[in-house]
Short mmCIF file of C-alpha atoms in Angstrom, two decimals:
data_model
loop_
_atom_site.label_atom_id
_atom_site.label_comp_id
_atom_site.label_asym_id
_atom_site.label_seq_id
_atom_site.Cartn_x
_atom_site.Cartn_y
_atom_site.Cartn_z
CA UNK A 1 24.52 8.07 -6.72
CA UNK A 2 21.40 7.10 -4.77
CA UNK A 3 21.61 6.04 -1.12
CA UNK A 4 20.56 2.45 -1.79
CA UNK A 5 23.42 2.01 -4.28
CA UNK A 6 26.11 3.72 -2.21
CA UNK A 7 28.73 1.14 -1.20
CA UNK A 8 29.50 3.15 1.93
CA UNK A 9 25.90 3.21 3.22
CA UNK A 10 26.04 2.80 6.98
CA UNK A 11 24.02 -0.42 7.17
CA UNK A 12 26.27 -2.01 4.55
CA UNK A 13 29.52 -0.90 6.19
CA UNK A 14 28.32 -2.13 9.58
CA UNK A 15 27.36 -5.55 8.24
CA UNK A 16 30.61 -5.95 6.28
CA UNK A 17 32.93 -4.69 8.99
CA UNK A 18 31.90 -6.79 11.93
CA UNK A 19 34.80 -6.95 14.34
CA UNK A 20 37.45 -9.41 13.22
CA UNK A 21 40.12 -10.22 15.85
CA UNK A 22 42.37 -11.49 13.06
CA UNK A 23 42.90 -7.89 11.96
CA UNK A 24 44.60 -7.13 15.28
CA UNK A 25 46.50 -10.41 15.35
CA UNK A 26 44.29 -12.19 17.86
CA UNK A 27 41.55 -14.82 17.99
CA UNK A 28 38.22 -14.88 19.81
CA UNK A 29 39.33 -17.69 22.14
CA UNK A 30 42.25 -15.61 23.44
CA UNK A 31 39.96 -12.67 24.13
CA UNK A 32 37.38 -14.88 25.85
CA UNK A 33 40.06 -16.46 28.07
CA UNK A 34 41.36 -13.03 28.98
CA UNK A 35 37.83 -11.83 29.75
CA UNK A 36 37.36 -14.70 32.23
CA UNK A 37 40.86 -14.20 33.67
CA UNK A 38 40.02 -10.55 34.36
CA UNK A 39 37.00 -11.65 36.37
CA UNK A 40 34.54 -10.46 33.70
CA UNK A 41 35.18 -6.81 34.55
CA UNK A 42 37.16 -4.97 31.90
CA UNK A 43 37.18 -2.24 29.31
CA UNK A 44 37.97 -1.88 25.64
CA UNK A 45 40.05 1.20 25.00
CA UNK A 46 40.53 3.22 21.84
CA UNK A 47 40.09 6.60 20.20
CA UNK A 48 36.93 7.78 18.45
CA UNK A 49 36.00 5.53 15.53
CA UNK A 50 38.59 2.87 16.31
CA UNK A 51 36.02 0.03 16.45
CA UNK A 52 35.10 -0.14 20.15
CA UNK A 53 31.35 -0.39 19.58
CA UNK A 54 31.83 -2.93 16.78
CA UNK A 55 33.90 -4.98 19.19
CA UNK A 56 31.27 -4.75 21.95
CA UNK A 57 28.54 -5.84 19.51
CA UNK A 58 30.48 -8.80 18.15
CA UNK A 59 31.88 -9.88 21.53
CA UNK A 60 28.52 -9.80 23.31
CA UNK A 61 26.94 -11.73 20.44
CA UNK A 62 29.71 -14.29 20.66
CA UNK A 63 29.32 -14.69 24.44
CA UNK A 64 25.64 -15.43 23.79
CA UNK A 65 24.47 -14.80 27.34
CA UNK A 66 21.74 -12.57 28.78
CA UNK A 67 22.87 -8.96 28.93
CA UNK A 68 21.78 -5.37 29.28
CA UNK A 69 23.17 -2.67 27.00
CA UNK A 70 23.77 0.96 27.99
CA UNK A 71 24.63 3.88 25.73
CA UNK A 72 25.92 7.18 27.09
CA UNK A 73 27.50 10.12 25.32
CA UNK A 74 28.17 13.81 25.71
CA UNK A 75 24.55 14.50 24.85
CA UNK A 76 23.24 11.62 27.01
CA UNK A 77 25.21 12.11 30.20
CA UNK A 78 22.38 11.55 32.69
CA UNK A 79 20.72 8.33 33.74
CA UNK A 80 17.21 8.09 32.30
CA UNK A 81 14.29 6.08 33.63
CA UNK A 82 14.97 3.25 31.17
CA UNK A 83 18.58 3.10 32.41
CA UNK A 84 17.35 2.70 35.99
CA UNK A 85 15.01 -0.07 34.82
CA UNK A 86 17.92 -1.85 33.14
CA UNK A 87 20.13 -1.37 36.20
CA UNK A 88 17.42 -3.08 38.25
CA UNK A 89 16.60 -5.86 35.79
CA UNK A 90 20.29 -6.41 34.99
CA UNK A 91 21.25 -7.79 38.37
CA UNK A 92 23.37 -10.89 37.85
CA UNK A 93 23.67 -10.48 34.09
CA UNK A 94 26.34 -8.99 31.86
CA UNK A 95 26.42 -5.20 31.37
CA UNK A 96 27.76 -3.93 28.06
CA UNK A 97 28.36 -0.21 28.30
CA UNK A 98 29.24 2.46 25.76
CA UNK A 99 30.59 5.73 27.08
CA UNK A 100 30.01 5.46 30.86
CA UNK A 101 32.74 8.05 31.45
CA UNK A 102 30.39 10.64 29.92
CA UNK A 103 27.99 10.23 32.84
CA UNK A 104 27.71 13.15 35.23
CA UNK A 105 29.58 12.60 38.49
CA UNK A 106 26.61 11.68 40.70
CA UNK A 107 25.00 9.48 38.06
CA UNK A 108 28.30 7.75 37.46
CA UNK A 109 28.59 6.94 41.18
CA UNK A 110 25.05 5.52 41.19
CA UNK A 111 25.76 3.55 38.06
CA UNK A 112 28.99 2.01 39.33
CA UNK A 113 27.39 1.16 42.67
CA UNK A 114 24.58 -0.69 40.86
CA UNK A 115 27.13 -2.34 38.56
CA UNK A 116 28.62 -4.25 41.50
CA UNK A 117 25.54 -6.53 41.24
CA UNK A 118 26.14 -7.19 37.52
CA UNK A 119 27.30 -10.58 36.31
CA UNK A 120 30.00 -8.90 34.24
CA UNK A 121 30.93 -5.38 33.18
CA UNK A 122 32.47 -4.47 29.84
CA UNK A 123 32.86 -0.84 28.96
CA UNK A 124 34.08 1.05 25.87
CA UNK A 125 36.27 3.98 26.89
CA UNK A 126 38.97 6.27 25.65
CA UNK A 127 41.11 5.51 28.71
CA UNK A 128 41.08 2.68 31.24
CA UNK A 129 40.17 4.77 34.32
CA UNK A 130 40.95 1.91 36.70
CA UNK A 131 39.39 -0.95 34.76
CA UNK A 132 41.77 -3.54 33.29
CA UNK A 133 41.86 -3.42 29.50
CA UNK A 134 40.55 -6.47 27.67
CA UNK A 135 41.65 -4.91 24.40
CA UNK A 136 43.33 -1.74 23.18
CA UNK A 137 42.24 -0.66 19.73
CA UNK A 138 44.18 1.63 17.47
CA UNK A 139 43.52 2.18 13.81
CA UNK A 140 46.18 2.85 11.21
CA UNK A 141 46.15 3.46 7.50
CA UNK A 142 46.95 -0.21 6.73
CA UNK A 143 43.90 -1.32 8.68
CA UNK A 144 41.80 1.28 6.86
CA UNK A 145 43.03 -0.11 3.53
CA UNK A 146 42.23 -3.70 4.54
CA UNK A 147 38.72 -2.67 5.58
CA UNK A 148 38.27 -0.65 2.38
CA UNK A 149 38.97 -3.86 0.42
CA UNK A 150 35.94 -5.43 2.10
CA UNK A 151 33.65 -2.50 1.33
CA UNK A 152 34.72 -1.80 -2.25
CA UNK A 153 36.80 -4.79 -3.39
CA UNK A 154 36.96 -3.70 -7.03
CA UNK A 155 37.60 -0.04 -6.15
CA UNK A 156 34.44 0.80 -8.05
CA UNK A 157 34.29 4.25 -6.48
CA UNK A 158 37.97 4.97 -7.21
CA UNK A 159 38.53 6.23 -3.67
CA UNK A 160 41.34 3.85 -2.79
CA UNK A 161 44.00 6.26 -3.94
CA UNK A 162 42.61 8.98 -1.68
CA UNK A 163 42.30 6.79 1.39
CA UNK A 164 45.60 7.77 3.12
CA UNK A 165 44.76 11.46 2.71
CA UNK A 166 41.21 10.98 4.00
CA UNK A 167 42.48 8.86 6.88
CA UNK A 168 44.81 11.66 7.96
CA UNK A 169 42.09 14.26 7.55
CA UNK A 170 39.84 12.32 9.91
CA UNK A 171 42.69 11.60 12.34
CA UNK A 172 42.17 7.86 12.29
CA UNK A 173 38.45 8.00 13.00
CA UNK A 174 37.26 5.16 10.77
CA UNK A 175 33.57 5.99 11.25
CA UNK A 176 34.16 9.49 9.87
CA UNK A 177 36.38 8.08 7.14
CA UNK A 178 33.58 5.85 5.78
CA UNK A 179 31.11 8.74 5.98
CA UNK A 180 33.52 10.86 4.00
CA UNK A 181 33.78 8.07 1.42
CA UNK A 182 29.96 7.94 1.33
CA UNK A 183 29.80 11.66 0.61
CA UNK A 184 32.43 11.43 -2.10
CA UNK A 185 30.74 8.46 -3.75
CA UNK A 186 27.45 10.40 -3.63
CA UNK A 187 29.08 13.49 -5.12
CA UNK A 188 28.43 15.51 -1.96
CA UNK A 189 32.08 16.14 -1.14
CA UNK A 190 35.13 16.75 -3.28
CA UNK B 1 9.61 -28.84 -2.29
CA UNK B 2 10.10 -25.56 -4.23
CA UNK B 3 11.66 -22.40 -2.81
CA UNK B 4 9.57 -20.44 -0.28
CA UNK B 5 8.02 -17.53 -2.14
CA UNK B 6 5.86 -14.50 -1.31
CA UNK B 7 3.42 -13.67 -4.10
CA UNK B 8 1.77 -10.28 -3.78
CA UNK B 9 -1.50 -9.48 -5.52
CA UNK B 10 -1.15 -6.82 -8.22
CA UNK B 11 2.01 -5.22 -9.54
CA UNK B 12 3.69 -4.66 -6.17
CA UNK B 13 2.78 -0.97 -5.96
CA UNK B 14 0.37 0.31 -3.30
CA UNK B 15 -1.24 3.49 -2.10
CA UNK B 16 -0.63 4.48 1.52
CA UNK B 17 -3.34 2.96 3.73
CA UNK B 18 -4.16 0.16 1.26
CA UNK B 19 -4.22 -3.49 2.18
CA UNK B 20 -1.49 -5.80 0.91
CA UNK B 21 -2.82 -9.25 0.02
CA UNK B 22 -1.00 -12.27 -1.24
CA UNK B 23 -0.11 -15.89 -0.93
CA UNK B 24 2.84 -17.89 0.36
CA UNK B 25 4.06 -20.93 -1.46
CA UNK B 26 6.85 -23.46 -1.33
CA UNK B 27 7.37 -23.60 2.43
CA UNK B 28 5.64 -25.07 5.44
CA UNK B 29 2.52 -23.16 6.47
CA UNK B 30 4.08 -21.82 9.64
CA UNK B 31 5.82 -18.78 10.99
CA UNK B 32 4.95 -15.16 10.46
CA UNK B 33 4.70 -12.63 7.66
CA UNK B 34 5.77 -9.03 8.30
CA UNK B 35 5.21 -5.76 6.51
CA UNK B 36 8.04 -3.33 7.18
CA UNK B 37 10.00 -0.31 5.97
CA UNK B 38 13.73 0.20 6.24
CA UNK B 39 16.06 3.15 5.71
CA UNK B 40 19.33 2.90 3.81
CA UNK B 41 21.95 5.57 3.43
CA UNK B 42 24.31 7.79 5.35
CA UNK B 43 22.61 7.61 8.74
CA UNK B 44 21.95 4.83 11.19
CA UNK B 45 19.54 2.33 9.76
CA UNK B 46 15.98 2.45 11.05
CA UNK B 47 13.34 -0.23 10.67
CA UNK B 48 9.61 -0.13 11.34
CA UNK B 49 7.43 -3.24 11.38
CA UNK B 50 3.97 -1.88 10.54
CA UNK B 51 1.88 -5.05 10.44
CA UNK B 52 2.36 -8.77 10.92
CA UNK B 53 0.31 -11.94 11.09
CA UNK B 54 0.82 -15.62 11.75
CA UNK B 55 0.92 -17.75 8.63
CA UNK B 56 -2.25 -19.86 8.40
CA UNK B 57 -2.63 -23.29 6.78
CA UNK B 58 -3.99 -21.77 3.54
CA UNK B 59 -0.94 -19.51 3.20
CA UNK B 60 -2.95 -16.36 2.43
CA UNK B 61 -2.16 -13.07 4.09
CA UNK B 62 -3.67 -9.60 4.29
CA UNK B 63 -1.73 -6.76 5.89
CA UNK B 64 -2.49 -3.07 6.34
CA UNK B 65 -0.30 -0.21 5.20
CA UNK B 66 -0.13 2.95 7.31
CA UNK B 67 -0.46 6.45 5.76
CA UNK B 68 3.33 6.92 5.76
CA UNK B 69 6.25 6.73 5.09
CA UNK B 70 6.42 6.58 1.30
CA UNK B 71 8.98 4.67 -0.72
CA UNK B 72 11.63 7.30 -1.43
CA UNK B 73 15.05 7.46 -3.00
CA UNK B 74 17.56 10.21 -2.36
CA UNK B 75 21.28 10.81 -2.15
CA UNK B 76 21.40 10.76 1.64
CA UNK B 77 18.60 8.33 2.42
CA UNK B 78 16.25 5.85 0.81
CA UNK B 79 13.16 4.32 2.39
CA UNK B 80 12.21 0.90 1.16
CA UNK B 81 9.13 -1.19 1.91
CA UNK B 82 9.07 -4.95 1.99
CA UNK B 83 7.46 -8.16 3.14
CA UNK B 84 9.33 -10.97 4.82
CA UNK B 85 8.28 -14.46 5.76
CA UNK B 86 9.95 -15.79 8.88
CA UNK B 87 9.93 -19.32 10.24
CA UNK B 88 9.30 -20.17 13.89
CA UNK B 89 12.97 -19.55 14.78
CA UNK B 90 12.96 -16.08 13.22
CA UNK B 91 14.95 -17.01 10.11
CA UNK B 92 13.86 -15.23 6.94
CA UNK B 93 12.49 -17.77 4.44
CA UNK B 94 11.61 -15.29 1.74
CA UNK B 95 11.40 -11.54 1.22
CA UNK B 96 10.13 -9.20 -1.44
CA UNK B 97 10.11 -5.47 -2.05
CA UNK B 98 7.00 -3.37 -2.67
CA UNK B 99 6.45 0.32 -3.45
CA UNK B 100 4.22 2.47 -1.26
CA UNK B 101 3.50 5.90 -2.64
CA UNK B 102 0.57 8.17 -3.58
CA UNK B 103 1.76 7.97 -7.20
CA UNK B 104 2.58 4.26 -7.01
CA UNK B 105 6.11 5.24 -8.00
CA UNK B 106 9.25 5.77 -5.96
CA UNK B 107 9.40 9.38 -4.74
CA UNK B 108 12.71 10.81 -5.90
CA UNK B 109 14.22 13.18 -3.33
CA UNK B 110 15.93 16.10 -5.01
CA UNK B 111 19.33 17.17 -3.89
CA UNK B 112 19.24 20.42 -1.94
CA UNK B 113 22.18 22.70 -2.69
CA UNK B 114 23.35 24.87 0.22
CA UNK B 115 22.40 28.51 -0.22
CA UNK B 116 25.22 30.81 -1.27
CA UNK B 117 26.37 33.32 1.32
CA UNK B 118 24.85 31.63 4.36
CA UNK B 119 28.11 30.95 6.17
CA UNK B 120 27.66 31.06 9.91
CA UNK B 121 29.23 34.03 11.64
CA UNK B 122 30.57 33.32 15.07
CA UNK B 123 31.93 36.77 15.82
CA UNK B 124 30.59 40.22 15.26
CA UNK B 125 32.80 43.23 15.70
CA UNK B 126 31.48 46.28 17.42
CA UNK B 127 30.04 48.67 14.87
CA UNK B 128 29.52 46.02 12.19
CA UNK B 129 25.96 45.21 11.14
#
């Protein structure tokens, strides 16, 4: 199967699986109220591939206010010049941050000091580390099955039956699960 | 008024570096027309806008193609070329796909099978080669 026809192509999965609070038994209004009640400083907590980044994308779009976005990871654990520019230009506006706990100790201190001037701070983390949680995300096989229905409603690829096994293999990491489905649909993995 | 439509001169296939000419019909003569490529597949989607121009009253456009990338189709990734007509608010009014390739056909990427016997070795025991 060619990439453009693969139902599990990343762009397609991302557009179909925008964060839906209904899947975790909540509604946007509840999350927005909680965000304000927490003083606009909070984190979203969950394991790898549990939907943290999807939540950040959807939530920031829903808030519809000026923001700056930061991405850090194991391989991007130092502040770069464009991060410093954003830290400077982001005074008074919302900061949406992915993976700030990956920052090296000194950079993290600089970052948090600058963040005190932000108009809001929402971070995706594996653990709270002192920030109050706005949301705790945890995937399970039922959620994976519901999401699968959105990607391949007619089970065209025939992967539905294998989903529980693949879910366990990827230890609940939904991002890896969909990539595995991509590979299987493409005939790259058995 | 009929549906906004992008009409490209020729059969929709182009050589790299050629100019893409055409006409817009069915919408108000406003907004912008963009020439872009987009990746689809296993990896994160990438997009490149290679040329763009404001839509004039006559509705004609002429955009330039760069030397690369080519329209390709593979198991892991496809690269597609297209034109899109956006209104003043950035909404897409119309879009169409074109092919950009030295052969004027989609380049098919062959699947590369991993070589047999190339497993990585993390340990080597003393005396072994």
